[in-house]
C-alpha cells in the first residue's frame, strides 16, 4: 500500500509539474496584433504608428513577443523597428505590406528597418510590395553624384542570431534585403522578384557581416541576385535559383582602401538566363583590397551570358570608362575555386578571368568545367589575363590557365 501511495503521489506530482511548466512556457509567449493598435487593412491609410506601437510594447515584454500582421493589405510608410529588446522578437507577416509610391514620402533610404536586435525572426508567408515601378525612373545615381538612393525594402543593421524565412518581396525600389553589420543570420525560403530591367534591385546585399547563411531561395531581379561587398566574411549560399539578374557577385571592390571579402562558399545553385553566374568584380582603377578563399561549386548554368567571370576592370557607367587603361585594379584576388560547373552559355566566351596587371590573381582553380555555347559560331571558349592557377578534370571550353 505504501508503494502504491508513493506511486500515485509521484504521478500526481509529474502531472502537476507538467501543467505548471506548460503554463509558464506559454506565459512567456505573447502576441501583439497590429490591429489591436489601430492598424486597418484597407489598402489606403498609413499604418506606421500602429506597427511601431505594437513593436514598442513587444520589445519591452520580457518573454517571446510575436508582432502579428494578419491577412489583408496594409499601407505602410518608412518604419524602423529598433532594439535592444527584452526578449526574442518574432515578426509574423501574414498579409501584404505596401510601400508608398512617391519617394518624397521617404526621409531615409529604408522602407522597413530592423536595428540593434538579437534573436529576431521575420516570417509568415506574406508579401512586401515595394511598388518600385513608380520610383525606378528617379534612379539617376549613375549620372548624378548628389542623388538620394531609393529605399531598400527591408534592411537589417546590427542584427544577430536571427532568421528570415518564408517571405516574398516584389518590385523593390532598391535592394530587396540589405544586411549591414550583422552576425549569424539565416535566410531561407524567400522569393524576391522584380523585372529584369528594374535598376539596382539587388536581391540580397551583404556588407560588414559575418556567418550569414542563405538557402532554398528564388531570386529574380534587375541586378545582382546576391551581392557581397566589403566586410562579408564566412558566407554560405546554397540551393539558390538566380535569374533574371546579374548573378551571385563578390564586389564591386576597391572604391576605398582596405576592403576585405573572405570565406565565401556558393554551392548547389542554379542560374537561368542571368547576365552573369559566378562573378568577382573590382573597380579599375581601385585601391588596395583583398578578396580570398572563395568557392563556387556544383552549379548549373542555363543560357547565362557570363557563366564564370572575374572582372578587374569593372566599369558600369560612362563616368569611369575614361579611366580604364590609365591604371589597374589593386585588389588582390586569391584562392578561388570554380568546381563542377556545367550547362550553357549565351556568349561564346563562357569563362573569363580578367585579372589585374599590378596584382595578378593567385591560386585560381578550374575543376571539371562543362559549358557549351548556346549559339552558332563554334564551341565555347575561355579567356585569361594575368592569372596564376591550374585546371583539373574535364575542361570545356579548353582551359586558358
Short mmCIF file of N, CA and C in Angstrom, two decimals, residues 62-139:
data_model
loop_
_atom_site.label_atom_id
_atom_site.label_comp_id
_atom_site.label_asym_id
_atom_site.label_seq_id
_atom_site.Cartn_x
_atom_site.Cartn_y
_atom_site.Cartn_z
N UNK A 62 9.08 40.85 -21.46
CA UNK A 62 10.24 40.07 -21.03
C UNK A 62 10.37 38.70 -21.65
N UNK A 63 9.30 38.19 -22.28
CA UNK A 63 9.37 36.87 -22.89
C UNK A 63 9.51 36.95 -24.40
N UNK A 64 8.95 35.94 -25.08
CA UNK A 64 8.98 35.94 -26.54
C UNK A 64 7.78 36.73 -27.05
N UNK A 65 8.05 37.71 -27.89
CA UNK A 65 7.00 38.58 -28.40
C UNK A 65 6.73 38.29 -29.86
N UNK A 66 5.45 38.16 -30.20
CA UNK A 66 5.04 37.96 -31.59
C UNK A 66 4.33 39.22 -32.06
N UNK A 67 4.97 39.95 -32.96
CA UNK A 67 4.31 41.09 -33.61
C UNK A 67 3.55 40.51 -34.80
N UNK A 68 2.23 40.55 -34.74
CA UNK A 68 1.40 39.79 -35.68
C UNK A 68 0.68 40.72 -36.64
N UNK A 69 0.93 40.50 -37.95
CA UNK A 69 0.24 41.25 -39.00
C UNK A 69 -0.71 40.29 -39.72
N UNK A 70 -2.02 40.36 -39.46
CA UNK A 70 -2.97 39.41 -40.05
C UNK A 70 -3.09 39.60 -41.57
N UNK A 71 -3.88 38.71 -42.16
CA UNK A 71 -4.15 38.81 -43.59
C UNK A 71 -4.84 40.13 -43.91
N UNK A 72 -4.56 40.64 -45.10
CA UNK A 72 -5.09 41.93 -45.54
C UNK A 72 -3.96 42.74 -46.14
N UNK A 73 -4.29 43.89 -46.69
CA UNK A 73 -3.30 44.76 -47.33
C UNK A 73 -3.15 46.03 -46.51
N UNK A 74 -1.93 46.28 -46.05
CA UNK A 74 -1.65 47.40 -45.15
C UNK A 74 -0.68 48.37 -45.82
N UNK A 75 -1.11 49.61 -45.97
CA UNK A 75 -0.20 50.66 -46.43
C UNK A 75 0.74 51.01 -45.28
N UNK A 76 2.01 51.21 -45.61
CA UNK A 76 3.00 51.43 -44.56
C UNK A 76 4.07 52.38 -45.07
N UNK A 77 4.24 53.52 -44.39
CA UNK A 77 5.35 54.39 -44.70
C UNK A 77 6.63 53.84 -44.08
N UNK A 78 7.74 54.56 -44.19
CA UNK A 78 9.00 54.06 -43.66
C UNK A 78 8.89 53.86 -42.14
N UNK A 79 9.41 52.73 -41.68
CA UNK A 79 9.37 52.40 -40.25
C UNK A 79 10.72 51.81 -39.86
N UNK A 80 11.14 52.06 -38.63
CA UNK A 80 12.37 51.49 -38.10
C UNK A 80 12.06 50.82 -36.76
N UNK A 81 12.19 49.51 -36.72
CA UNK A 81 11.94 48.74 -35.52
C UNK A 81 13.29 48.53 -34.81
N UNK A 82 13.43 49.14 -33.65
CA UNK A 82 14.74 49.19 -33.01
C UNK A 82 14.76 48.48 -31.67
N UNK A 83 15.92 47.95 -31.33
CA UNK A 83 16.18 47.34 -30.05
C UNK A 83 17.22 48.15 -29.31
N UNK A 84 17.86 47.57 -28.31
CA UNK A 84 17.70 46.16 -27.91
C UNK A 84 16.36 45.92 -27.22
N UNK A 85 15.91 44.67 -27.31
CA UNK A 85 14.63 44.29 -26.72
C UNK A 85 14.87 43.35 -25.53
N UNK A 86 13.85 43.16 -24.72
CA UNK A 86 13.99 42.36 -23.50
C UNK A 86 13.87 40.87 -23.73
N UNK A 87 13.47 40.48 -24.93
CA UNK A 87 13.34 39.06 -25.24
C UNK A 87 13.37 38.83 -26.74
N UNK A 88 13.11 37.61 -27.12
CA UNK A 88 13.09 37.25 -28.53
C UNK A 88 11.93 37.93 -29.25
N UNK A 89 12.20 38.48 -30.44
CA UNK A 89 11.17 39.16 -31.22
C UNK A 89 10.83 38.33 -32.45
N UNK A 90 9.54 38.03 -32.63
CA UNK A 90 9.07 37.25 -33.78
C UNK A 90 8.11 38.13 -34.57
N UNK A 91 8.49 38.50 -35.77
CA UNK A 91 7.71 39.41 -36.61
C UNK A 91 7.02 38.57 -37.68
N UNK A 92 5.72 38.38 -37.53
CA UNK A 92 4.96 37.48 -38.40
C UNK A 92 4.11 38.29 -39.37
N UNK A 93 4.43 38.16 -40.66
CA UNK A 93 3.69 38.88 -41.71
C UNK A 93 2.82 37.88 -42.46
N UNK A 94 1.53 37.94 -42.24
CA UNK A 94 0.59 37.11 -42.99
C UNK A 94 0.00 37.87 -44.17
N UNK A 95 -0.16 39.15 -44.02
CA UNK A 95 -0.79 39.96 -45.06
C UNK A 95 0.20 40.53 -46.04
N UNK A 96 -0.23 41.59 -46.73
CA UNK A 96 0.59 42.30 -47.72
C UNK A 96 0.92 43.68 -47.16
N UNK A 97 2.20 44.02 -47.17
CA UNK A 97 2.62 45.36 -46.79
C UNK A 97 2.96 46.13 -48.04
N UNK A 98 2.37 47.32 -48.21
CA UNK A 98 2.58 48.12 -49.42
C UNK A 98 3.30 49.41 -49.09
N UNK A 99 4.36 49.68 -49.85
CA UNK A 99 5.13 50.91 -49.65
C UNK A 99 4.47 52.08 -50.37
N UNK A 100 4.77 53.32 -49.95
CA UNK A 100 4.31 54.48 -50.73
C UNK A 100 4.92 54.46 -52.12
N UNK A 101 4.23 55.05 -53.06
CA UNK A 101 4.75 55.08 -54.42
C UNK A 101 5.70 56.24 -54.64
N UNK A 102 5.49 57.36 -53.95
CA UNK A 102 6.29 58.55 -54.24
C UNK A 102 7.46 58.63 -53.28
N UNK A 103 8.65 58.89 -53.83
CA UNK A 103 9.86 58.91 -52.99
C UNK A 103 9.89 60.10 -52.04
N UNK A 104 9.07 61.12 -52.26
CA UNK A 104 9.04 62.26 -51.34
C UNK A 104 8.55 61.86 -49.96
N UNK A 105 7.90 60.71 -49.84
CA UNK A 105 7.39 60.24 -48.56
C UNK A 105 8.46 59.49 -47.76
N UNK A 106 9.69 59.43 -48.30
CA UNK A 106 10.79 58.78 -47.60
C UNK A 106 11.83 59.82 -47.21
N UNK A 107 12.23 59.78 -45.95
CA UNK A 107 13.31 60.66 -45.50
C UNK A 107 14.63 59.91 -45.35
N UNK A 108 14.59 58.58 -45.47
CA UNK A 108 15.80 57.75 -45.39
C UNK A 108 15.82 56.80 -46.59
N UNK A 109 16.87 55.99 -46.65
CA UNK A 109 16.98 55.04 -47.76
C UNK A 109 16.47 53.65 -47.38
N UNK A 110 15.51 53.62 -46.46
CA UNK A 110 14.96 52.34 -45.99
C UNK A 110 13.45 52.43 -45.86
N UNK A 111 12.76 51.38 -46.31
CA UNK A 111 11.32 51.30 -46.09
C UNK A 111 11.04 50.63 -44.73
N UNK A 112 11.46 49.38 -44.57
CA UNK A 112 11.25 48.66 -43.31
C UNK A 112 12.62 48.30 -42.74
N UNK A 113 12.93 48.81 -41.56
CA UNK A 113 14.24 48.57 -40.98
C UNK A 113 14.16 47.90 -39.62
N UNK A 114 15.16 47.03 -39.35
CA UNK A 114 15.33 46.41 -38.04
C UNK A 114 16.76 46.72 -37.59
N UNK A 115 16.91 47.24 -36.36
CA UNK A 115 18.24 47.67 -35.91
C UNK A 115 18.49 47.26 -34.45
N UNK A 116 19.73 46.85 -34.20
CA UNK A 116 20.20 46.56 -32.84
C UNK A 116 19.32 45.53 -32.13
N UNK A 117 19.13 44.40 -32.79
CA UNK A 117 18.25 43.36 -32.23
C UNK A 117 18.99 42.03 -32.22
N UNK A 118 18.89 41.31 -31.12
CA UNK A 118 19.39 39.95 -31.00
C UNK A 118 18.20 39.00 -30.92
N UNK A 119 18.30 37.88 -31.63
CA UNK A 119 17.23 36.86 -31.66
C UNK A 119 15.94 37.42 -32.27
N UNK A 120 16.05 37.78 -33.53
CA UNK A 120 14.90 38.26 -34.29
C UNK A 120 14.49 37.19 -35.30
N UNK A 121 13.20 36.97 -35.45
CA UNK A 121 12.67 36.10 -36.50
C UNK A 121 11.68 36.91 -37.32
N UNK A 122 11.85 36.93 -38.64
CA UNK A 122 10.88 37.56 -39.54
C UNK A 122 10.37 36.46 -40.47
N UNK A 123 9.05 36.23 -40.47
CA UNK A 123 8.49 35.11 -41.24
C UNK A 123 7.01 35.38 -41.49
N UNK A 124 6.32 34.36 -42.01
CA UNK A 124 4.86 34.46 -42.08
C UNK A 124 4.23 34.14 -43.41
N UNK A 125 5.00 34.12 -44.49
CA UNK A 125 4.42 33.82 -45.80
C UNK A 125 3.78 35.00 -46.49
N UNK A 126 3.87 36.20 -45.92
CA UNK A 126 3.26 37.37 -46.53
C UNK A 126 4.12 38.02 -47.59
N UNK A 127 3.62 39.15 -48.11
CA UNK A 127 4.26 39.86 -49.22
C UNK A 127 4.74 41.23 -48.76
N UNK A 128 5.88 41.63 -49.29
CA UNK A 128 6.36 43.01 -49.18
C UNK A 128 6.30 43.61 -50.58
N UNK A 129 5.43 44.55 -50.80
CA UNK A 129 5.26 45.16 -52.12
C UNK A 129 5.90 46.54 -52.11
N UNK A 130 7.09 46.64 -52.69
CA UNK A 130 7.81 47.91 -52.71
C UNK A 130 7.26 48.93 -53.68
N UNK A 131 6.37 48.52 -54.58
CA UNK A 131 5.79 49.41 -55.60
C UNK A 131 6.87 50.23 -56.31
N UNK A 132 7.91 49.53 -56.72
CA UNK A 132 9.09 50.19 -57.26
C UNK A 132 8.92 50.85 -58.61
N UNK A 133 7.96 50.39 -59.40
CA UNK A 133 7.82 50.92 -60.76
C UNK A 133 7.64 52.43 -60.78
N UNK A 134 6.99 52.96 -59.73
CA UNK A 134 6.77 54.42 -59.68
C UNK A 134 8.06 55.17 -59.37
N UNK A 135 9.05 54.49 -58.80
CA UNK A 135 10.27 55.17 -58.36
C UNK A 135 11.47 54.91 -59.26
N UNK A 136 11.46 53.83 -60.02
CA UNK A 136 12.64 53.48 -60.84
C UNK A 136 13.08 54.60 -61.78
N UNK A 137 12.17 55.39 -62.36
CA UNK A 137 12.63 56.49 -63.22
C UNK A 137 13.48 57.53 -62.49
N UNK A 138 13.38 57.58 -61.14
CA UNK A 138 14.16 58.54 -60.37
C UNK A 138 15.57 58.02 -60.03
N UNK A 139 15.86 56.81 -60.44
CA UNK A 139 17.19 56.25 -60.15
C UNK A 139 18.19 56.81 -61.16
#
